[in-house]
Amino acid sequence: MTTYRELLSQVKQDIVEIDAAALASALASAAPPLLIDVREPDEYEQGAIAQAIHIPRGFLESRIEATAPDRTQRIVLSCASGARSAFGAKALEELGYSDVVSLAGGFSGWKQGGFAWSEPKVLDAERRRRYSRHLVIPEVGEPGQLKLLSSKVLMIGAGGLGSPSALYLAAAGVGTIGIVDDDVVDASNLQRQVIHNMDRIGTPKSESAKQTLTALNPDVDVIEYRERLNSSNIDRIIAGYDVIVDGTDNFPTRYLLNDASLIHRIPVVHASIFRFEGQLTVFQPFVGPCYRCLFPEPPPAELAPSCAEGGVLGVLPGIMGTLQATEAIKLLLGIGDPLVGRLLLVDALDMAFHEVQLRRDPGCLVCGEHAAPIEYIDYDEFCAGGAHAAAH
């Protein structure tokens, strides 16, 4: 029978090891290797090499393809003393990875050599339980969850679209959610605005939303803005946010928000709803088209009735708002393919989804090639028919 020491000795003969000094030099080079720390979470929390990605040894084979899709990439594995990383290197070679090495002496040897290390920012046990389903997704994991917890999303409106968006962003652990709404809860809202309830009729919507979100997830800091967006307060309100979720229902606010997002270079996840139909896109400043590229001038009022005038199926904003939350999370984590330059059309009556490609307008007054510096205008007048007189 082969003993553990004999097996480890044999494995080390089959793999390549690197010492701490050579690894330090490689990490400082123009093309550093991918460093993976395979220790257990409690070990990793006590200190790690700054560049290391943490994948516990028991998950290495199942997560490596998402972390390192290129099997020719140089990979260095590190553990406490160099044993688990040796076995891990052998396993990765068997999976077809051609350039895998193990750190001789492990993290202990690294520290003894006097090389830099730090205590990584990690989730505590309570947050690991709360976000456990995120942590097992390679595209999110602990680094992604920590990023969500440090992110800031501004919700424009706590109504039909803002309700599901805010609920799912809070549940996902977005650390700061700002809510802009100067309205109060009305009985007619409750058919679709699921963040509110009967007991809160007459309560400011931002306050009602804050109560719901903080009860759902105490990790979330909800900031209320009980005011209507206008040109005098928008710069103050949106500054510092990473993503804006647009749940507005009027054209003046949409044009104002568009111009401000371009000035501050903050992406906007936009949605609109009417009866059984919804639209969704992402306005990424100076990457894809902006709102004015799509609508240089607002459509006539008779072609764009409000939900109060035309109605809306109560569940539709739930669908669209949830999609908005999805796009916001993708933007925050830098994953997937956000709807930049694409317009998603949803027909709930036929349950049909269609996509339309969008392009930036090189002649756009606010984001085009020869656009002048943006100055806020009277957007109510602009949307009432003064578009030609109200140029930037």
XYZ file of C-alpha atoms in Angstrom:
392
model
C 0.000 0.000 0.000
C 1.168 3.522 -0.830
C 1.347 6.005 2.047
C 0.318 9.647 1.796
C 3.939 10.802 1.938
C 4.917 8.395 -0.816
C 2.019 9.556 -2.970
C 2.890 13.216 -2.386
C 6.510 12.537 -3.242
C 5.480 10.829 -6.467
C 3.125 13.699 -7.407
C 5.872 16.264 -6.835
C 8.107 14.353 -9.213
C 5.393 14.564 -11.865
C 4.726 18.311 -11.601
C 6.757 21.531 -11.702
C 7.270 23.693 -8.608
C 8.201 27.356 -8.323
C 9.818 29.013 -5.314
C 8.579 32.196 -3.645
C 11.263 34.465 -5.128
C 10.553 33.287 -8.668
C 6.811 33.737 -8.140
C 7.294 37.273 -6.813
C 9.309 38.139 -9.903
C 6.683 36.571 -12.193
C 3.828 38.439 -10.517
C 5.657 41.736 -11.033
C 6.257 41.043 -14.733
C 4.285 42.397 -17.671
C 2.576 39.023 -18.127
C 1.932 37.637 -14.635
C 0.594 34.098 -14.191
C -2.849 33.321 -12.837
C -2.342 32.660 -9.118
C -4.955 30.470 -7.411
C -5.047 29.930 -3.653
C -6.586 26.514 -2.910
C -6.715 26.738 0.888
C -9.943 26.583 2.892
C -11.861 29.837 3.545
C -10.782 30.113 7.198
C -7.122 29.817 6.143
C -7.503 32.310 3.304
C -9.139 34.884 5.609
C -6.046 34.990 7.799
C -3.853 36.217 4.966
C -3.102 35.737 1.271
C -1.002 36.964 -1.619
C -2.758 40.020 -3.019
C -3.048 38.755 -6.600
C -4.452 35.356 -5.633
C -7.873 34.141 -6.678
C -9.434 31.965 -4.007
C -10.807 28.577 -5.077
C -10.862 25.963 -2.285
C -9.198 22.694 -3.300
C -12.494 20.803 -3.222
C -13.921 23.079 -5.936
C -10.836 23.452 -8.116
C -11.762 20.993 -10.870
C -15.370 22.219 -11.090
C -14.540 25.942 -11.208
C -11.268 26.102 -13.099
C -12.801 26.225 -16.581
C -14.735 29.396 -15.766
C -11.695 30.963 -14.100
C -9.145 29.888 -16.724
C -10.844 28.979 -20.036
C -7.461 29.067 -21.814
C -5.766 25.759 -21.012
C -2.397 27.089 -22.187
C -2.397 29.937 -19.657
C 0.314 29.770 -16.997
C -1.261 28.907 -13.632
C 0.372 28.859 -10.211
C -1.394 27.034 -7.372
C -0.729 27.901 -3.748
C -1.813 26.273 -0.481
C -0.459 26.371 3.076
C 2.685 24.278 2.603
C 2.709 23.061 -1.004
C 0.940 19.699 -0.662
C -2.628 20.465 -1.736
C -1.365 22.701 -4.522
C 0.803 19.831 -5.789
C -2.172 17.494 -5.979
C -4.173 20.304 -7.577
C -1.506 20.868 -10.222
C -1.560 17.161 -11.060
C -5.351 17.243 -11.388
C -5.271 20.271 -13.696
C -2.677 18.601 -15.905
C -5.041 15.645 -16.243
C -7.758 18.123 -17.304
C -5.550 19.309 -20.134
C -3.899 22.400 -18.625
C -0.397 22.506 -20.045
C 1.395 25.104 -17.895
C 0.538 24.537 -14.216
C 3.027 24.836 -11.360
C 2.813 24.581 -7.585
C 4.262 27.097 -5.116
C 6.941 25.234 -3.162
C 6.477 25.802 0.552
C 3.075 27.355 -0.049
C 1.876 30.513 1.631
C 3.931 29.711 4.726
C 7.094 29.769 2.641
C 5.988 32.987 0.977
C 5.597 34.712 4.350
C 8.859 33.329 5.691
C 10.586 34.741 2.615
C 9.446 38.225 3.632
C 7.201 38.769 0.607
C 4.130 41.001 0.806
C 0.752 39.640 1.815
C -2.452 41.007 3.272
C -5.693 39.976 4.925
C -8.225 39.780 2.076
C -11.666 41.312 2.367
C -14.049 38.388 2.700
C -17.659 37.684 3.609
C -18.429 36.689 7.162
C -20.289 33.460 7.932
C -23.705 35.138 8.027
C -23.255 36.696 4.586
C -21.902 33.450 3.190
C -25.192 31.830 4.160
C -27.304 34.678 2.792
C -25.540 34.845 -0.562
C -24.599 31.167 -0.843
C -26.371 30.725 -4.190
C -24.344 33.600 -5.632
C -21.078 32.282 -4.272
C -21.271 29.041 -6.243
C -21.727 30.909 -9.547
C -18.253 31.342 -11.093
C -19.222 34.679 -12.672
C -20.151 36.065 -9.246
C -18.434 34.210 -6.419
C -17.140 35.956 -3.332
C -15.318 38.752 -5.223
C -18.494 39.552 -7.150
C -20.632 39.538 -4.031
C -18.208 41.860 -2.290
C -18.394 44.132 -5.312
C -22.205 44.170 -5.138
C -22.079 45.041 -1.452
C -19.863 48.036 -2.248
C -21.962 49.158 -5.244
C -24.470 52.004 -5.459
C -27.614 51.976 -7.606
C -30.024 54.887 -7.972
C -33.690 54.073 -8.579
C -35.661 56.801 -10.328
C -39.145 56.062 -9.048
C -40.533 53.557 -6.545
C -43.494 52.624 -8.711
C -44.317 49.765 -11.034
C -40.817 49.331 -12.459
C -38.900 50.514 -9.405
C -40.664 48.073 -7.072
C -39.388 44.765 -8.532
C -36.040 46.278 -9.513
C -35.362 47.530 -6.021
C -36.565 44.311 -4.386
C -34.230 42.104 -6.408
C -31.270 44.476 -6.165
C -31.675 44.579 -2.399
C -32.033 40.799 -2.228
C -28.870 40.467 -4.340
C -26.944 42.530 -1.806
C -26.404 45.815 -3.631
C -24.979 47.835 -0.748
C -26.517 51.242 -1.415
C -29.842 51.907 -3.125
C -31.026 55.460 -3.617
C -34.727 56.040 -4.262
C -35.995 59.215 -5.915
C -39.771 59.676 -5.560
C -41.864 62.583 -4.312
C -45.215 60.744 -4.455
C -47.226 58.953 -1.762
C -48.721 55.457 -1.847
C -52.231 55.324 -3.312
C -54.633 52.390 -3.467
C -54.470 52.452 -7.276
C -50.712 51.730 -7.069
C -51.077 48.363 -5.364
C -52.147 46.497 -8.512
C -48.505 46.604 -9.666
C -46.282 48.455 -7.165
C -45.502 45.437 -5.020
C -43.018 47.171 -2.745
C -45.944 48.921 -0.980
C -49.025 47.620 0.880
C -52.439 48.686 2.183
C -51.081 49.782 5.556
C -48.877 52.379 3.867
C -51.483 54.257 1.837
C -50.648 57.936 2.222
C -47.028 57.171 3.167
C -44.243 58.647 1.009
C -43.238 56.005 -1.514
C -39.547 56.385 -0.733
C -40.237 55.735 2.951
C -42.448 52.742 2.188
C -39.822 51.314 -0.148
C -37.090 51.786 2.461
C -39.124 49.883 5.056
C -39.598 46.949 2.683
C -36.007 46.812 1.456
C -34.329 47.070 4.849
C -36.674 44.384 6.218
C -35.682 42.167 3.288
C -31.930 42.751 3.646
C -30.343 44.719 6.502
C -27.068 44.837 4.525
C -28.606 47.477 2.251
C -28.348 51.186 2.958
C -31.419 52.860 1.439
C -31.141 56.597 0.799
C -34.377 58.543 0.303
C -34.777 61.513 -2.031
C -38.304 62.796 -1.459
C -38.125 65.200 -4.336
C -38.821 65.345 -8.039
C -35.817 65.333 -10.321
C -35.139 68.693 -11.919
C -32.202 70.569 -13.365
C -31.356 72.141 -9.995
C -31.011 68.897 -8.014
C -30.101 66.150 -10.478
C -26.319 66.657 -10.319
C -26.399 66.439 -6.531
C -28.598 63.347 -6.504
C -26.945 61.148 -9.126
C -23.305 61.929 -8.296
C -21.427 58.893 -7.005
C -23.829 56.197 -8.187
C -22.571 53.329 -10.339
C -25.794 52.581 -12.242
C -29.148 54.331 -12.617
C -32.368 52.334 -13.024
C -34.934 54.454 -14.863
C -38.504 53.831 -13.754
C -39.851 57.203 -14.845
C -43.175 57.648 -16.627
C -42.739 61.041 -18.278
C -40.629 62.456 -21.079
C -39.233 65.594 -19.351
C -37.553 63.470 -16.657
C -36.240 60.974 -19.229
C -34.558 63.702 -21.280
C -33.149 65.355 -18.156
C -31.839 62.020 -16.859
C -30.283 61.250 -20.240
C -28.351 64.529 -20.329
C -27.205 64.178 -16.720
C -26.070 60.587 -17.230
C -23.920 61.713 -20.147
C -22.369 64.489 -18.064
C -21.609 62.110 -15.180
C -20.961 59.095 -17.476
C -23.274 56.815 -15.490
C -25.084 54.022 -17.388
C -28.880 54.026 -17.325
C -31.003 50.876 -17.427
C -34.157 52.124 -19.121
C -37.561 50.473 -19.373
C -41.035 51.592 -20.365
C -44.418 49.848 -20.214
C -47.877 50.248 -21.728
C -50.804 47.844 -21.453
C -49.250 44.475 -22.444
C -46.026 45.805 -23.980
C -42.629 46.661 -22.549
C -39.292 47.947 -23.808
C -35.850 47.613 -22.251
C -32.378 48.882 -23.129
C -29.157 50.112 -21.531
C -27.813 53.572 -22.282
C -24.031 53.365 -21.792
C -22.679 56.919 -22.198
C -20.616 57.364 -25.354
C -20.500 53.605 -25.961
C -23.996 52.928 -27.280
C -26.808 55.284 -28.292
C -28.368 57.630 -25.772
C -32.068 58.336 -25.249
C -31.932 61.293 -27.629
C -30.431 59.133 -30.353
C -33.699 57.174 -30.238
C -36.012 60.130 -29.650
C -34.438 63.408 -30.861
C -37.843 64.957 -30.146
C -40.608 63.602 -27.911
C -43.532 61.944 -29.695
C -46.927 63.666 -29.697
C -48.913 63.104 -26.513
C -51.608 61.130 -28.334
C -48.984 58.581 -29.419
C -47.542 58.154 -25.931
C -50.365 57.985 -23.385
C -49.489 57.334 -19.758
C -50.377 54.152 -17.881
C -53.065 56.126 -16.073
C -54.619 56.941 -19.453
C -54.044 53.673 -21.287
C -53.647 51.156 -18.467
C -51.045 48.456 -17.840
C -51.244 44.772 -16.999
C -50.151 44.608 -13.365
C -47.622 41.834 -13.847
C -45.866 43.515 -16.806
C -43.811 45.988 -14.734
C -42.810 42.996 -12.602
C -41.313 41.354 -15.689
C -39.650 44.492 -16.986
C -38.422 45.663 -13.582
C -36.864 42.281 -12.890
C -35.091 42.462 -16.250
C -33.852 45.928 -15.296
C -32.385 44.518 -12.081
C -30.674 41.794 -14.123
C -29.064 44.340 -16.443
C -27.982 46.485 -13.487
C -26.268 43.522 -11.804
C -24.491 42.621 -15.059
C -23.185 46.182 -15.318
C -22.036 46.228 -11.697
C -20.181 42.923 -12.044
C -18.914 43.505 -15.576
C -20.325 40.197 -16.795
C -22.418 39.048 -19.729
C -23.587 41.191 -22.619
C -25.691 44.138 -21.410
C -28.398 45.535 -23.676
C -26.173 48.353 -24.948
C -27.199 49.205 -28.497
C -30.069 46.716 -28.294
C -33.738 47.289 -27.561
C -35.691 44.359 -26.118
C -39.403 44.420 -27.015
C -41.736 42.359 -24.842
C -45.315 41.466 -25.791
C -46.859 39.825 -22.734
C -50.131 39.061 -24.522
C -48.372 36.776 -27.021
C -45.406 36.154 -24.669
C -43.074 37.177 -27.473
C -39.624 38.736 -27.124
C -37.979 40.594 -29.994
C -34.708 42.486 -30.215
C -33.931 45.560 -32.300
C -30.393 46.774 -32.953
C -29.759 50.419 -32.094
C -26.969 52.710 -33.281
C -25.570 55.970 -32.000
C -26.605 58.988 -34.020
C -23.416 60.804 -35.095
C -25.526 63.958 -35.344
C -27.031 63.632 -31.861
C -27.119 67.024 -30.121
C -25.816 65.621 -26.831
C -23.612 62.592 -27.639
C -22.838 63.008 -31.333
C -19.501 63.722 -32.961
C -19.988 67.492 -32.883
C -22.169 67.799 -29.784
C -21.757 70.993 -27.802
C -21.248 70.913 -24.018
C -24.494 69.856 -22.377
C -26.542 72.509 -20.611
C -29.850 71.692 -18.958
C -32.945 73.250 -20.520
C -36.648 73.619 -19.716
C -37.612 70.013 -20.405
C -41.318 70.569 -19.819
C -41.297 73.146 -22.597
C -39.123 70.862 -24.751
C -41.593 67.984 -24.412
C -44.588 70.241 -24.920
C -43.424 71.151 -28.389
C -40.510 73.502 -27.897
C -37.890 71.082 -29.134
C -36.785 73.275 -31.994
C -36.383 76.335 -29.787
C -34.687 74.493 -26.932
C -31.370 73.372 -28.381
C -28.158 72.901 -26.421
